[in-house]
Amino acid sequence: MSGHKLLFSGLKLWTSGTSRWISGLHDGVNKSGKACFSSCSPKVCIVGSGPAGFYTAQHLIKARQDVEVDIYERLPVPFGLVRFGVAPDHPEVKNVINTFTQTAKHSRCSFYGNVNVGKDVSIEELRQAYHAVVLSYGAEGNRSMGVPGEDLAGVYSAKDFVGWYNGLPSCGELSPDLSCETAVILGQGNVALDVARILLCPIDILEKTDITQPALDALAESQVRRVLIVGRRGPIQVACTIKELREMVNLPDTRPEMAAADFEGVTEALKDLPRPRKRLTELMVKTALEIPGEKEQERRNKASRTWGLKFFRSPVEILSDPDRKRTAGIRLAVNRLEGSGDSSRAVLTGEVEDVTCGLVISSIGYKSLPIDPSVPFDSHKAIVPNNMGRVQQAAGLYCSGWLKTGPTGVIATTMNNSFDTARSLLEDMDSGTLDVSPAKPGSQSISALLDKRGVKPVVFSDWEKIDSVEMSRGKAIGKPREKLLTVEGMLQEAQK
Ligand code: FAD
Ligand code: NAP
C-alpha cells in the first residue's frame, strides 16, 4: 500500500505517510501505553517474541505504514532463544536484542508478555480480534532418543541443560549432578558444542558472563573432566560449524581426544568438499591427526580436561548403576556409512561398545509442539504445514521461524524466513486475498478477555524494569546481568 494515504474510521483520522494521528482527533492509549491507531488499520498479532516474532514484526511495520502489530509472549520476558538458548559466553550474538528493542518500541508495535497463547487465549480468539495471526512460537520440545534408560537420573536433554544454565524458569529445578568424571553428549550440532564448552569452560571465563549463579556454582564444583561428543555418522557429516569447533580446539585447559581410525579416507575426500565443509573438516583432521607443535603440545600436556568427537556411534541403551537409579554408562551401536557426503546414512554393523559415564546429554535437536487444536500441525515433521509461511487451509493464519521450517538455522536464517513470511502476508493484503477492510478490535478485545481471566500482561516498559533490575544485580557481582529465575520474581519486578 502506498504511504501518505488518509484513513477514515468514524471520528478517527490517521495519515499513514507520517505515521501519526492528526492532532485533536485521537486520544486513545492502549494497555502498552502506546497511541491507538485507526480502527481500520490492518491489525496483525504475532505469537512468540523470539527472533522470528521480532523479525516478522520489523518487516511488516517497515513495509506498510499503517499496519499495527501486537506480539504475545508466554513468558514475562522477550527474545526467546536469544535469552534462553544462545550460550552465555557468546554475548555478541545477543546484540540483536537492540534491533528487537527498537521494533518493540515502535509506535505501531506492542509487546504483551506473560500471555500463554493456547491457554490464556485461544488462536480462534486471536483470529477474531486481528486481520492476521502469525505463529512464531518456536520449538520448545526436544527429539527423544527413544532408547531404554532415557529416564534414568543423570540423563538430560540439551534443551533442559541449556535452559538451566541460561535461567529458563521451567528448568530452574534441574540441578544436574556433575559429580562424575565423564559426560557423553549425543549429537554433533552447535548445541552439542555449546554444552560441551560450558561443561569444560574455566570458571574464571564463565563468571564474567550472564550464566545464572546456580549454574556457575554447580559448574565450579563439577567433577566432569572428559566430554565425548558422539555422532551417528562421520567427520564429514558433523552438523556443527567451524567457529564453534575452533572454540573447542582453543578452549583453555583442555586437550582433544579423537580416534585416528575414524578419519580413514577423510584426507583424501577433502578436495571434493564445498569450501565451508572443507575448512571445517581440515580443522578436525588437523586436531585429530597432526602432531602438534611444541607450544601446543605443552599446552595439551598441562590440560586437566579432555573433549573428543566420537564418530559412527548411535545410542542403544543408557546403562544404569546396580541400584537401577542413575546412569552409569551408555551402550553405543557401531555404524558404517552408506552413501557419501551430506546424504549418507548410518547403518548398524551389529557391533556395540559400552562407554562408562555418569552424565548423558541428548542433543539431537529441538521439536515444535502444537499449542492449539484448531491449528493444522504436521506431527511427523513437527511443523505447522505452510506454503511460504501461509498456514495451509487456514486463511489469515501464518507462521515463521523454527515453527515454520523445523528447528535448524541460526538467527540470520530465521530472520530471512521471517521476512519471507511477512512478505507473503503483505502480498495477501495487497492482493485482497486477506481482507483487511472490516474493522478489527485487536488488543482491545484480547486485553478485556485476559482481564476477565485474571491474566496480567507484561508490556515492554515492564520488561525494561526487569531488565534494569537484572543488570544492576549483575553489575554488583561483575557480570553483565544476573537473570531473575522465576516467573513470579519477574512479575514482581514488572508490577513494581
Ligand atoms: P524462539 O527463539 O524459540 O522463540 C519462540 C518464542 O515463542 C519464545 O520466546 C517462547 O517463549 C514463545 N512461545 C512459545 N510458546 C508460546 C505460547 N504458547 N504463547 C506465546 N508465546 C510462546 N543462532 C545464532 O545465530 N547464534 C547462536 O549462538 C545461537 N545459539 C543457539 C543456542 C541454542 C541452544 C539454540 C537452541 C539455538 C541457537 N541459535 C543460535 C539458533 C537461534 O536461537 C534460532 O534460530 C532462533 O531463536 C529461532 O527463533 P524462533 O523465534 O523461531 O524461536
Ligand atoms: P542440528 O544442527 O540439527 O544437530 C543435530 C545433531 O543431532 C546432528 O549431529 C544429528 O546427526 C544428530 N541427530 C539427530 N537425530 C539423531 C538421532 N536419532 N540419533 C543420533 N543423532 C541424531 O541441531 P542443534 O545442534 O540442536 O542446533 C539447532 C540449530 O541451532 C542449528 O542450525 C545450529 O546451527 C543452531 N545453533 C547455532 C549456534 C551458533 O551459531 N553458535 C549455537 C547453537 C545452535 P545427523 O546429521 O546424522 O542427523
mmCIF file of C-alpha atoms in Angstrom, residues 23-212:
data_model
loop_
_atom_site.group_PDB
_atom_site.id
_atom_site.type_symbol
_atom_site.label_atom_id
_atom_site.label_comp_id
_atom_site.label_asym_id
_atom_site.label_seq_id
_atom_site.Cartn_x
_atom_site.Cartn_y
_atom_site.Cartn_z
ATOM 1 C CA SER A 23 -3.946 16.291 16.172
ATOM 2 C CA GLY A 24 -7.149 16.616 18.098
ATOM 3 C CA LEU A 25 -8.829 13.613 16.544
ATOM 4 C CA HIS A 26 -7.449 10.929 18.743
ATOM 5 C CA ASP A 27 -6.566 10.490 22.358
ATOM 6 C CA GLY A 28 -6.617 6.709 22.639
ATOM 7 C CA VAL A 29 -3.872 4.898 24.511
ATOM 8 C CA ASN A 30 -3.723 1.116 24.633
ATOM 9 C CA LYS A 31 -2.605 -1.088 27.529
ATOM 10 C CA SER A 32 1.028 -0.856 26.493
ATOM 11 C CA GLY A 33 0.879 2.918 26.806
ATOM 12 C CA LYS A 34 1.087 3.423 23.061
ATOM 13 C CA ALA A 35 -1.209 5.606 20.998
ATOM 14 C CA CYS A 36 -4.062 3.612 19.488
ATOM 15 C CA PHE A 37 -4.225 3.870 15.727
ATOM 16 C CA SER A 38 -7.164 3.780 13.451
ATOM 17 C CA SER A 39 -9.665 1.027 13.996
ATOM 18 C CA CYS A 40 -9.424 0.376 10.250
ATOM 19 C CA SER A 41 -5.651 -0.204 10.319
ATOM 20 C CA PRO A 42 -4.701 -3.735 9.419
ATOM 21 C CA LYS A 43 -4.070 -5.464 12.734
ATOM 22 C CA VAL A 44 -1.647 -8.337 12.951
ATOM 23 C CA CYS A 45 -0.768 -10.330 16.008
ATOM 24 C CA ILE A 46 2.333 -12.433 16.426
ATOM 25 C CA VAL A 47 2.609 -15.343 18.822
ATOM 26 C CA GLY A 48 6.119 -15.588 20.285
ATOM 27 C CA SER A 49 8.802 -12.954 20.795
ATOM 28 C CA GLY A 50 11.922 -14.779 19.654
ATOM 29 C CA PRO A 51 13.858 -13.746 16.551
ATOM 30 C CA ALA A 52 11.041 -14.980 14.286
ATOM 31 C CA GLY A 53 8.416 -12.872 16.042
ATOM 32 C CA PHE A 54 10.531 -9.741 16.118
ATOM 33 C CA TYR A 55 11.833 -10.037 12.550
ATOM 34 C CA THR A 56 8.319 -10.664 11.225
ATOM 35 C CA ALA A 57 7.074 -7.597 13.118
ATOM 36 C CA GLN A 58 10.008 -5.489 11.918
ATOM 37 C CA HIS A 59 9.342 -6.277 8.271
ATOM 38 C CA LEU A 60 5.601 -5.671 8.500
ATOM 39 C CA ILE A 61 5.999 -2.321 10.241
ATOM 40 C CA LYS A 62 8.682 -1.154 7.840
ATOM 41 C CA ALA A 63 6.904 -2.243 4.679
ATOM 42 C CA ARG A 64 3.491 -0.753 5.440
ATOM 43 C CA GLN A 65 2.923 2.498 7.233
ATOM 44 C CA ASP A 66 -0.498 1.515 8.537
ATOM 45 C CA VAL A 67 -0.027 -1.983 9.990
ATOM 46 C CA GLU A 68 -0.257 -2.370 13.743
ATOM 47 C CA VAL A 69 1.480 -5.347 15.288
ATOM 48 C CA ASP A 70 0.928 -6.888 18.718
ATOM 49 C CA ILE A 71 3.337 -9.543 19.975
ATOM 50 C CA TYR A 72 2.053 -12.036 22.559
ATOM 51 C CA GLU A 73 4.692 -13.933 24.539
ATOM 52 C CA ARG A 74 4.224 -16.750 27.040
ATOM 53 C CA LEU A 75 6.982 -15.577 29.376
ATOM 54 C CA PRO A 76 7.142 -12.190 31.078
ATOM 55 C CA VAL A 77 10.436 -11.567 29.248
ATOM 56 C CA PRO A 78 11.047 -11.270 25.490
ATOM 57 C CA PHE A 79 13.622 -12.575 22.957
ATOM 58 C CA GLY A 80 13.133 -16.380 23.104
ATOM 59 C CA LEU A 81 16.297 -18.369 22.479
ATOM 60 C CA VAL A 82 18.406 -15.230 22.260
ATOM 61 C CA ARG A 83 17.938 -15.027 26.019
ATOM 62 C CA PHE A 84 17.406 -18.716 26.841
ATOM 63 C CA GLY A 85 19.441 -20.542 24.164
ATOM 64 C CA VAL A 86 22.468 -18.550 22.994
ATOM 65 C CA ALA A 87 25.466 -19.504 25.108
ATOM 66 C CA PRO A 88 26.411 -17.068 27.884
ATOM 67 C CA ASP A 89 29.970 -16.813 26.550
ATOM 68 C CA HIS A 90 28.643 -15.550 23.179
ATOM 69 C CA PRO A 91 27.458 -12.077 24.246
ATOM 70 C CA GLU A 92 27.999 -10.572 20.791
ATOM 71 C CA VAL A 93 25.218 -12.774 19.375
ATOM 72 C CA LYS A 94 22.786 -11.140 21.788
ATOM 73 C CA ASN A 95 23.295 -7.717 20.184
ATOM 74 C CA VAL A 96 20.244 -8.480 18.015
ATOM 75 C CA ILE A 97 18.276 -7.554 21.129
ATOM 76 C CA ASN A 98 18.996 -3.890 20.317
ATOM 77 C CA THR A 99 17.192 -4.211 16.977
ATOM 78 C CA PHE A 100 14.319 -6.128 18.593
ATOM 79 C CA THR A 101 14.017 -3.397 21.228
ATOM 80 C CA GLN A 102 13.698 -0.729 18.545
ATOM 81 C CA THR A 103 10.889 -2.747 16.967
ATOM 82 C CA ALA A 104 9.141 -3.251 20.309
ATOM 83 C CA LYS A 105 9.301 0.487 20.996
ATOM 84 C CA HIS A 106 7.914 1.420 17.596
ATOM 85 C CA SER A 107 4.662 3.346 17.900
ATOM 86 C CA ARG A 108 2.848 0.642 15.896
ATOM 87 C CA CYS A 109 4.184 -2.328 17.835
ATOM 88 C CA SER A 110 3.133 -3.564 21.272
ATOM 89 C CA PHE A 111 4.508 -6.392 23.393
ATOM 90 C CA TYR A 112 2.310 -8.433 25.723
ATOM 91 C CA GLY A 113 4.364 -10.862 27.781
ATOM 92 C CA ASN A 114 3.023 -13.377 30.306
ATOM 93 C CA VAL A 115 0.307 -14.458 27.856
ATOM 94 C CA ASN A 116 0.318 -18.167 27.134
ATOM 95 C CA VAL A 117 -1.423 -18.495 23.774
ATOM 96 C CA GLY A 118 -3.393 -21.722 23.549
ATOM 97 C CA LYS A 119 -4.141 -21.499 27.274
ATOM 98 C CA ASP A 120 -4.836 -17.890 28.310
ATOM 99 C CA VAL A 121 -6.294 -17.030 24.928
ATOM 100 C CA SER A 122 -7.107 -19.305 22.000
ATOM 101 C CA ILE A 123 -5.917 -18.923 18.434
ATOM 102 C CA GLU A 124 -9.550 -18.633 17.388
ATOM 103 C CA GLU A 125 -10.000 -15.638 19.706
ATOM 104 C CA LEU A 126 -6.891 -14.024 18.233
ATOM 105 C CA ARG A 127 -8.175 -14.648 14.712
ATOM 106 C CA GLN A 128 -11.440 -12.939 15.607
ATOM 107 C CA ALA A 129 -9.608 -9.917 17.010
ATOM 108 C CA TYR A 130 -6.967 -9.470 14.283
ATOM 109 C CA HIS A 131 -6.875 -9.496 10.500
ATOM 110 C CA ALA A 132 -3.931 -11.893 10.591
ATOM 111 C CA VAL A 133 -2.190 -14.078 13.158
ATOM 112 C CA VAL A 134 1.441 -15.125 12.736
ATOM 113 C CA LEU A 135 2.560 -18.130 14.753
ATOM 114 C CA SER A 136 6.226 -17.743 15.714
ATOM 115 C CA TYR A 137 6.361 -19.730 18.899
ATOM 116 C CA GLY A 138 9.496 -21.728 18.086
ATOM 117 C CA ALA A 139 10.359 -25.278 19.035
ATOM 118 C CA GLU A 140 10.002 -25.824 22.730
ATOM 119 C CA GLY A 141 10.154 -29.610 22.787
ATOM 120 C CA ASN A 142 13.033 -31.907 22.002
ATOM 121 C CA ARG A 143 13.554 -35.037 19.968
ATOM 122 C CA SER A 144 13.959 -38.014 22.218
ATOM 123 C CA MET A 145 16.459 -40.816 21.611
ATOM 124 C CA GLY A 146 13.817 -43.483 22.140
ATOM 125 C CA VAL A 147 16.212 -45.865 23.892
ATOM 126 C CA PRO A 148 15.794 -47.750 27.183
ATOM 127 C CA GLY A 149 17.139 -45.921 30.230
ATOM 128 C CA GLU A 150 16.440 -42.447 28.841
ATOM 129 C CA ASP A 151 14.512 -41.614 32.018
ATOM 130 C CA LEU A 152 17.354 -42.507 34.436
ATOM 131 C CA ALA A 153 18.800 -39.822 36.708
ATOM 132 C CA GLY A 154 21.845 -38.303 35.029
ATOM 133 C CA VAL A 155 20.221 -38.207 31.564
ATOM 134 C CA TYR A 156 19.155 -34.777 30.320
ATOM 135 C CA SER A 157 18.055 -33.196 27.100
ATOM 136 C CA ALA A 158 20.335 -30.421 25.849
ATOM 137 C CA LYS A 159 17.209 -28.254 25.741
ATOM 138 C CA ASP A 160 16.790 -28.571 29.521
ATOM 139 C CA PHE A 161 20.516 -28.353 30.255
ATOM 140 C CA VAL A 162 20.832 -25.152 28.183
ATOM 141 C CA GLY A 163 17.631 -23.821 29.774
ATOM 142 C CA TRP A 164 19.149 -24.496 33.199
ATOM 143 C CA TYR A 165 22.384 -22.585 32.666
ATOM 144 C CA ASN A 166 20.526 -19.779 30.872
ATOM 145 C CA GLY A 167 17.816 -19.310 33.524
ATOM 146 C CA LEU A 168 14.711 -20.631 31.723
ATOM 147 C CA PRO A 169 12.148 -20.700 34.562
ATOM 148 C CA SER A 170 10.880 -24.211 33.706
ATOM 149 C CA CYS A 171 14.435 -25.615 34.053
ATOM 150 C CA GLY A 172 15.278 -23.962 37.373
ATOM 151 C CA GLU A 173 14.912 -27.216 39.300
ATOM 152 C CA LEU A 174 17.141 -29.309 37.023
ATOM 153 C CA SER A 175 20.200 -29.300 39.344
ATOM 154 C CA PRO A 176 22.197 -31.668 37.134
ATOM 155 C CA ASP A 177 24.530 -33.985 39.002
ATOM 156 C CA LEU A 178 28.038 -33.095 37.799
ATOM 157 C CA SER A 179 29.869 -35.401 40.216
ATOM 158 C CA CYS A 180 31.026 -37.829 37.513
ATOM 159 C CA GLU A 181 34.219 -37.713 35.501
ATOM 160 C CA THR A 182 32.894 -38.462 32.009
ATOM 161 C CA ALA A 183 29.945 -36.878 30.211
ATOM 162 C CA VAL A 184 28.600 -38.134 26.892
ATOM 163 C CA ILE A 185 26.740 -35.750 24.585
ATOM 164 C CA LEU A 186 24.749 -37.295 21.750
ATOM 165 C CA GLY A 187 24.612 -35.269 18.544
ATOM 166 C CA GLN A 188 27.285 -33.137 16.927
ATOM 167 C CA GLY A 189 25.456 -29.897 16.183
ATOM 168 C CA ASN A 190 26.267 -26.450 17.555
ATOM 169 C CA VAL A 191 24.052 -27.010 20.591
ATOM 170 C CA ALA A 192 26.140 -30.081 21.491
ATOM 171 C CA LEU A 193 29.304 -27.987 21.197
ATOM 172 C CA ASP A 194 27.778 -25.190 23.307
ATOM 173 C CA VAL A 195 27.005 -27.713 26.045
ATOM 174 C CA ALA A 196 30.460 -29.325 25.846
ATOM 175 C CA ARG A 197 32.139 -25.920 26.044
ATOM 176 C CA ILE A 198 30.077 -24.804 29.031
ATOM 177 C CA LEU A 199 30.829 -28.102 30.831
ATOM 178 C CA LEU A 200 34.583 -27.661 30.350
ATOM 179 C CA CYS A 201 34.984 -23.891 30.324
ATOM 180 C CA PRO A 202 37.234 -22.450 33.031
ATOM 181 C CA ILE A 203 35.141 -20.778 35.717
ATOM 182 C CA ASP A 204 37.061 -17.501 35.506
ATOM 183 C CA ILE A 205 35.701 -17.118 31.951
ATOM 184 C CA LEU A 206 32.138 -18.129 32.806
ATOM 185 C CA GLU A 207 31.886 -15.886 35.852
ATOM 186 C CA LYS A 208 32.144 -12.819 33.615
ATOM 187 C CA THR A 209 29.111 -13.884 31.569
ATOM 188 C CA ASP A 210 25.368 -13.789 32.227
ATOM 189 C CA ILE A 211 25.273 -17.506 33.127
ATOM 190 C CA THR A 212 22.987 -17.939 36.137
#
